[in-house]
Every structure is written in C-alpha cells, then in structure tokens.
XYZ file of C-alpha atoms in Angstrom:
359
model
C -7.129 7.475 -34.188
C -8.307 4.980 -31.538
C -6.716 5.171 -28.091
C -6.827 3.141 -24.887
C -9.068 5.838 -23.410
C -11.630 5.234 -26.162
C -11.674 1.554 -25.291
C -11.961 2.314 -21.570
C -15.130 4.315 -22.276
C -16.644 1.335 -24.113
C -15.630 -1.045 -21.322
C -17.262 1.261 -18.773
C -20.522 1.040 -20.738
C -20.278 -2.749 -20.988
C -19.891 -2.583 -24.790
C -17.306 -5.361 -24.964
C -17.877 -6.321 -28.601
C -17.373 -2.709 -29.684
C -14.283 -2.497 -27.468
C -12.822 -5.640 -29.050
C -13.419 -4.250 -32.538
C -11.507 -1.111 -31.557
C -8.503 -3.157 -30.363
C -7.478 -3.858 -33.957
C -7.407 -0.086 -34.609
C -4.704 0.552 -31.997
C -1.320 1.491 -33.403
C 1.021 -0.862 -31.597
C 0.926 -4.353 -30.154
C 1.746 -3.296 -26.581
C -1.387 -1.119 -26.595
C -3.375 -4.088 -27.911
C -2.084 -6.225 -25.048
C -3.105 -3.572 -22.514
C -6.546 -3.190 -24.055
C -7.233 -6.926 -24.125
C -6.059 -7.231 -20.514
C -8.435 -4.443 -19.433
C -11.378 -6.057 -21.246
C -10.568 -9.501 -19.812
C -10.287 -8.147 -16.257
C -13.569 -6.257 -16.491
C -15.426 -9.291 -17.857
C -13.928 -11.489 -15.157
C -14.699 -9.066 -12.326
C -18.276 -8.340 -13.420
C -19.389 -11.724 -14.740
C -16.810 -14.241 -13.415
C -16.501 -15.480 -16.993
C -13.139 -17.211 -16.700
C -13.248 -18.969 -20.071
C -13.830 -15.767 -22.050
C -11.199 -13.903 -20.023
C -8.656 -16.660 -20.712
C -9.527 -16.630 -24.409
C -8.857 -12.879 -24.547
C -5.524 -13.344 -22.760
C -4.466 -15.910 -25.350
C -5.065 -13.181 -27.949
C -2.988 -10.822 -25.795
C -0.142 -13.368 -25.786
C -0.332 -13.537 -29.578
C 0.180 -9.779 -29.846
C 2.949 -9.870 -27.227
C 4.912 -12.319 -29.378
C 4.744 -9.839 -32.265
C 6.417 -7.076 -30.236
C 9.974 -6.624 -31.493
C 11.302 -4.166 -28.904
C 12.660 -6.235 -25.952
C 11.646 -3.621 -23.354
C 8.051 -3.384 -24.592
C 7.818 -7.174 -24.802
C 8.859 -7.512 -21.140
C 6.212 -4.985 -20.109
C 3.599 -6.840 -22.175
C 4.528 -10.226 -20.687
C 4.421 -8.798 -17.155
C 1.005 -7.253 -17.753
C -0.349 -10.516 -19.152
C 1.138 -12.511 -16.260
C -0.549 -10.209 -13.755
C -3.903 -10.575 -15.508
C -3.617 -14.377 -15.598
C -2.998 -14.411 -11.856
C -6.000 -12.171 -11.234
C -8.334 -14.461 -13.163
C -6.993 -17.533 -11.392
C -4.458 -19.155 -13.709
C -1.515 -19.122 -11.316
C 0.625 -21.570 -13.278
C 0.435 -19.513 -16.476
C 1.001 -16.274 -14.593
C 4.103 -17.526 -12.801
C 5.600 -18.918 -16.015
C 5.093 -15.626 -17.818
C 6.655 -13.663 -14.953
C 9.687 -15.963 -15.125
C 9.860 -15.408 -18.876
C 9.551 -11.627 -18.407
C 12.406 -11.594 -15.880
C 14.620 -13.737 -18.135
C 13.986 -11.456 -21.105
C 14.549 -8.346 -18.988
C 17.958 -9.635 -17.909
C 18.876 -10.214 -21.567
C 18.221 -6.602 -22.616
C 21.550 -5.202 -23.831
C 20.995 -1.572 -22.871
C 21.657 -1.491 -19.116
C 19.305 1.459 -18.523
C 16.391 -0.248 -20.259
C 17.276 -3.486 -18.457
C 16.992 -1.730 -15.086
C 13.602 -0.161 -15.845
C 12.282 -3.393 -17.404
C 13.134 -5.209 -14.163
C 11.420 -2.425 -12.229
C 8.271 -2.657 -14.372
C 8.152 -6.427 -13.940
C 8.577 -5.961 -10.198
C 5.607 -3.591 -10.161
C 3.349 -6.127 -11.859
C 4.583 -8.901 -9.568
C 3.800 -6.826 -6.491
C 0.248 -5.937 -7.525
C -0.272 -9.632 -8.290
C 0.547 -10.612 -4.707
C 4.195 -11.607 -5.129
C 5.492 -8.873 -2.852
C 8.681 -10.600 -1.667
C 9.624 -11.642 -5.199
C 8.957 -8.097 -6.400
C 11.306 -6.673 -3.775
C 13.981 -9.168 -4.826
C 13.543 -8.118 -8.461
C 13.913 -4.464 -7.465
C 17.149 -5.414 -5.686
C 18.407 -7.040 -8.891
C 17.501 -3.866 -10.804
C 19.373 -1.739 -8.264
C 22.455 -3.991 -8.336
C 22.389 -4.030 -12.141
C 22.398 -0.239 -12.184
C 25.175 0.130 -9.615
C 27.414 -2.323 -11.521
C 26.737 -0.705 -14.897
C 29.321 1.464 -16.654
C 27.061 4.524 -16.780
C 28.441 7.800 -15.562
C 27.278 9.304 -12.266
C 24.647 11.577 -13.850
C 23.051 8.723 -15.791
C 23.016 6.477 -12.745
C 21.376 9.206 -10.705
C 18.648 9.638 -13.342
C 17.921 5.915 -13.353
C 18.001 5.711 -9.562
C 15.324 8.393 -9.478
C 13.278 6.415 -12.026
C 13.632 3.303 -9.872
C 12.530 5.294 -6.841
C 9.471 6.500 -8.731
C 8.628 2.916 -9.698
C 8.983 1.838 -6.075
C 6.679 4.671 -5.017
C 4.108 3.817 -7.711
C 4.181 0.198 -6.574
C 3.555 1.216 -2.970
C 0.697 3.462 -4.111
C -1.016 0.391 -5.604
C -0.781 -1.818 -2.500
C -2.431 -2.042 0.914
C -0.550 -0.234 3.684
C 1.181 -3.333 5.083
C 2.689 -4.261 1.711
C 3.230 -0.669 0.596
C 5.615 0.175 3.450
C 8.596 -1.803 2.145
C 8.380 -0.100 -1.252
C 7.864 3.357 0.234
C 10.804 2.940 2.610
C 13.145 1.876 -0.188
C 11.988 4.754 -2.368
C 12.484 7.200 0.518
C 15.986 5.841 1.116
C 16.888 6.419 -2.535
C 15.479 9.950 -2.697
C 17.002 10.883 0.657
C 20.478 9.685 -0.320
C 20.213 11.487 -3.659
C 19.047 14.663 -1.867
C 15.832 14.793 -3.887
C 14.216 16.530 -0.957
C 10.724 17.173 -2.326
C 10.239 13.527 -3.302
C 11.718 12.364 0.019
C 9.269 14.584 1.920
C 6.326 13.136 -0.009
C 7.507 9.602 0.746
C 7.965 10.458 4.406
C 4.303 11.469 4.571
C 3.175 8.363 2.699
C 5.147 6.167 5.113
C 3.538 7.869 8.107
C 0.085 7.414 6.582
C 0.678 3.729 5.791
C 1.799 3.163 9.380
C -1.312 4.946 10.660
C -3.773 3.113 8.365
C -2.484 -0.340 9.270
C -5.768 -2.222 9.020
C -7.886 -0.316 6.499
C -5.221 1.411 4.407
C -6.312 0.587 0.877
C -4.695 2.601 -1.947
C -7.950 4.485 -2.542
C -8.382 5.489 1.101
C -4.760 6.565 1.518
C -4.946 8.681 -1.641
C -8.081 10.409 -0.353
C -6.463 11.145 3.022
C -3.289 12.498 1.416
C -5.474 14.867 -0.592
C -7.371 15.965 2.527
C -10.659 14.364 1.439
C -11.514 13.224 4.952
C -15.301 13.118 4.522
C -14.887 10.909 1.464
C -12.638 8.500 3.396
C -15.062 8.401 6.336
C -18.027 7.712 4.031
C -16.066 5.014 2.191
C -15.124 3.217 5.420
C -18.702 3.477 6.697
C -20.017 1.907 3.480
C -17.318 -0.747 3.071
C -16.951 -2.041 6.620
C -19.135 -3.138 9.486
C -18.618 -3.725 13.195
C -15.087 -3.902 14.526
C -13.439 -3.209 11.163
C -15.483 -0.035 10.692
C -14.615 1.209 14.195
C -10.909 0.577 13.563
C -11.008 2.272 10.163
C -12.677 5.388 11.530
C -10.250 5.584 14.449
C -7.313 5.249 12.041
C -8.703 8.167 10.020
C -9.159 10.184 13.217
C -5.543 9.466 14.195
C -4.276 10.638 10.804
C -6.401 13.782 11.076
C -4.877 14.433 14.491
C -1.353 13.958 13.148
C -1.915 16.461 10.354
C -3.551 18.811 12.853
C -7.086 18.712 11.501
C -9.233 19.665 14.479
C -12.350 17.808 13.266
C -10.786 14.554 14.478
C -12.274 15.167 17.927
C -15.805 15.147 16.551
C -15.052 11.941 14.657
C -13.820 10.279 17.864
C -17.042 11.237 19.633
C -19.105 9.742 16.827
C -17.084 6.524 16.870
C -17.342 6.143 20.645
C -21.127 6.317 20.360
C -21.086 3.307 18.016
C -18.867 1.077 20.155
C -21.481 -0.349 22.534
C -23.272 -2.079 19.660
C -20.143 -3.937 18.502
C -18.650 -7.255 19.633
C -14.872 -6.997 19.517
C -12.257 -9.710 19.060
C -9.237 -9.853 21.358
C -6.990 -8.568 18.562
C -9.435 -5.750 17.908
C -9.608 -4.799 21.584
C -5.824 -4.527 21.817
C -5.473 -2.463 18.657
C -8.341 -0.143 19.564
C -6.754 0.424 22.985
C -3.580 1.509 21.165
C -5.466 3.814 18.800
C -7.441 5.439 21.607
C -4.237 5.983 23.579
C -2.574 7.730 20.643
C -5.717 9.789 20.133
C -5.594 10.949 23.745
C -8.854 9.217 24.734
C -7.240 7.757 27.837
C -10.361 6.805 29.808
C -11.761 4.835 26.880
C -8.341 3.297 26.204
C -8.210 2.041 29.791
C -11.603 0.387 29.372
C -10.373 -1.521 26.328
C -7.002 -2.350 27.875
C -8.754 -3.914 30.874
C -10.516 -6.344 28.513
C -7.301 -7.735 27.001
C -6.915 -11.361 28.093
C -3.234 -11.812 27.190
C -1.163 -10.627 30.174
C 1.768 -9.405 28.097
C -0.437 -7.496 25.638
C -2.499 -6.003 28.456
C 0.674 -4.912 30.215
C 2.065 -3.265 27.071
C -1.247 -1.474 26.492
C -1.309 -0.171 30.086
C 2.326 0.906 29.799
C 1.527 2.905 26.648
C -1.384 4.584 28.444
C 0.784 5.432 31.452
C 3.472 6.982 29.266
C 0.891 9.014 27.370
C -0.461 10.327 30.669
C 3.066 11.236 31.749
C 3.685 13.121 28.514
C 0.504 15.040 29.250
C 1.994 15.875 32.694
C -0.552 13.665 34.499
C 2.166 11.885 36.487
C 0.002 10.881 39.433
C -2.498 9.122 37.152
C 0.371 7.611 35.167
C 1.799 5.943 38.282
C -1.655 4.599 39.169
C -1.886 2.938 35.765
C 1.614 1.477 36.153
C 0.567 -0.107 39.435
C -2.141 -1.995 37.532
C 0.349 -3.544 35.071
C 0.288 -7.320 35.727
C 3.609 -8.252 34.070
C 6.516 -7.443 36.397
C 9.094 -6.885 33.678
C 6.848 -4.515 31.730
C 5.961 -2.693 34.946
C 9.645 -2.152 35.749
C 10.341 -0.740 32.266
C 7.317 1.523 32.550
C 8.541 2.882 35.889
C 11.988 3.603 34.441
C 10.496 5.454 31.475
C 8.152 7.409 33.757
C 11.125 8.580 35.819
C 12.912 9.706 32.633
C 9.831 11.603 31.404
C 9.317 13.134 34.839
C 12.916 14.388 34.879
C 12.357 16.229 31.611
C 9.130 17.965 32.699
C-alpha cells in the first residue's frame, strides 16, 4: 500500500513523474491533496516552475471537492490555500482560507469545529497571516467555551488547542512564535498540565533569546542541546553583523541553561568583530547581548557608538545595573555618570540605590 512517506522518498530523489503516478494509489482524497501539495512545493522551490505548481494545485482542489467529511475537507482547503500563497497566488490562497473558515464554522460537531478552526489557524500562520491566525484561534477558543460539552470534554479539547498553538509556534520564527507559545502556556498553566507548561516556558525563553536568528530549525537544535550544530548552521547561513548576532544569541542561551562552553564561543565571536561593519540597530542590540553575557568592557565599547541619545542612555543604564548586580558598585556609578539623558540617569541612580541596599 502506497503512503505519503513513499511519495516523499520519490520527491527527495527528484522523481516527480513517479511520485505523481503514486498519488492515485493513495487511499483517501485528503492524502492525495497533501501529496500533490508536497510535489508542487518542491517543484516550485527547486525550479521556480509556477505554472506546473499551479496545475498540480488545481488537481489538489479537484480531490478536495471529493472529500465528504467536513473536517477533512477544511484541512484540505487550508493546506491548498497555504500552498497557493507559497507559490505566489495570494488571491486564490486568501479565497480558499475564507472558504475553509466558513466551512469550519458550519461543522455541526462542536469538538470537530474547534479543531478544524485550529488547523486552519495553523496553516494561516505558516502562510504569513499571523494576526488572522490568532483571531481564528480566539474564535476556536470561544466556540469551545460556549459549547455544551461537559468539563472533562472541554478540558480535553483545550489541551488539543494548546498543542495546536504550540505546533504553530514551533513552525514560526521567534518573533511570530511568541504569541502562540504564550497562549499555549496560559492554557496549560490554567489547566495545571505542568509538564507541558514547563516545556512552553522554556520555548518562550528561547524565542525571547533568539530574537533575530530564531528560525524553527535553530530553536529545535538548541532545545535538544545540539549547540555545535546551531553554531555551524549560523556560520554557514549568515555573514557579517547577522552572524555575530546569531552567535551571541546562541552564547546567551547556552549561558542561561548553564552550559559553560558559552565563554569560549564569546571569545571566538569577539575575535571576528573587528572585520565587521555594524549598523546602528546592530550596535545597540549587540551592546545588550554583551551586557547580558557579562562582557561589560566590550558592551561599553558598543554602547559608546550608539548615536541615538535615548538608546545609548538605556544601554549604559543596563550596563550599570549589571555591574551593580555583580557587586561592582563603584564602576556602576561611573557608568551612570556617563549617561547623557537626564531622565534615564535619574532612574538608573534610583535602581542602583535599591540594588545597593540589597547587597
């Protein structure tokens, strides 16, 4: 019996004709839709053949129309919509997402309706419609809360929604992932699903650490402790300022999970910095990263190069507070004296006094 995995092997080898022949051997129409979408995406990504990709997606639509189960049809439509958007047909993609949402709302079984909305939200998010996806998740949540299910059933579906939110975050860059992770954490925390909440807490911390270079692949590697892989990936993918930032973000995560090798990574990154021309935004962010990493002298060098008075003042304040936390109060006050913005300087002094009182 032919499976999606069989077709994936053929796609990986570039045997598209053989893969297409195998599509007809799949048991159900939803699987056929998925297979055609995978083939179309691979052809588009490798050869930029838009016309062939669109032709395959028309075939996928044909099979989607033959799906009788409303839930499966919504999933198929959402998958097709996402693929259309990836290959550049925004109008078709948006229309199909609207159709998927309408059909999801018409599903009689409230549990299936909730998960169908969640699945559509997932596909919308990975297609770039992050705000719309969050709104759809809200509709799914409200639908569930208003349903006549008993408490146990609602709890089960809330957990499923949380898992969908988490899976969505796992598929997005850090900046977009945070909103989904935070909502999933809130659900698991309120339901006292402590193990899942703890996992989400770590994923949130990692997304906040990998602000600039936090792709799904890199975050997954770091969560699994594959630091050398992440470092090699950043070194290969990025150049100049972006590479420096990515490596410092990895070092900061390693520090936060108490992996001592982060110090060696910092030393290696510092050696590369002289050969790089930094933007003003990059200078400010690197000053922040170096401060959090405890590389105060280097952080001061970068902070001094920030042209914006307010940003420079905030960077110097952060450095001063870090010095104070390290019980270097005399140096901390020296840094505060160099803060050019009067208001920021006053706040820094107040916070230094509070830290000093606790030491």
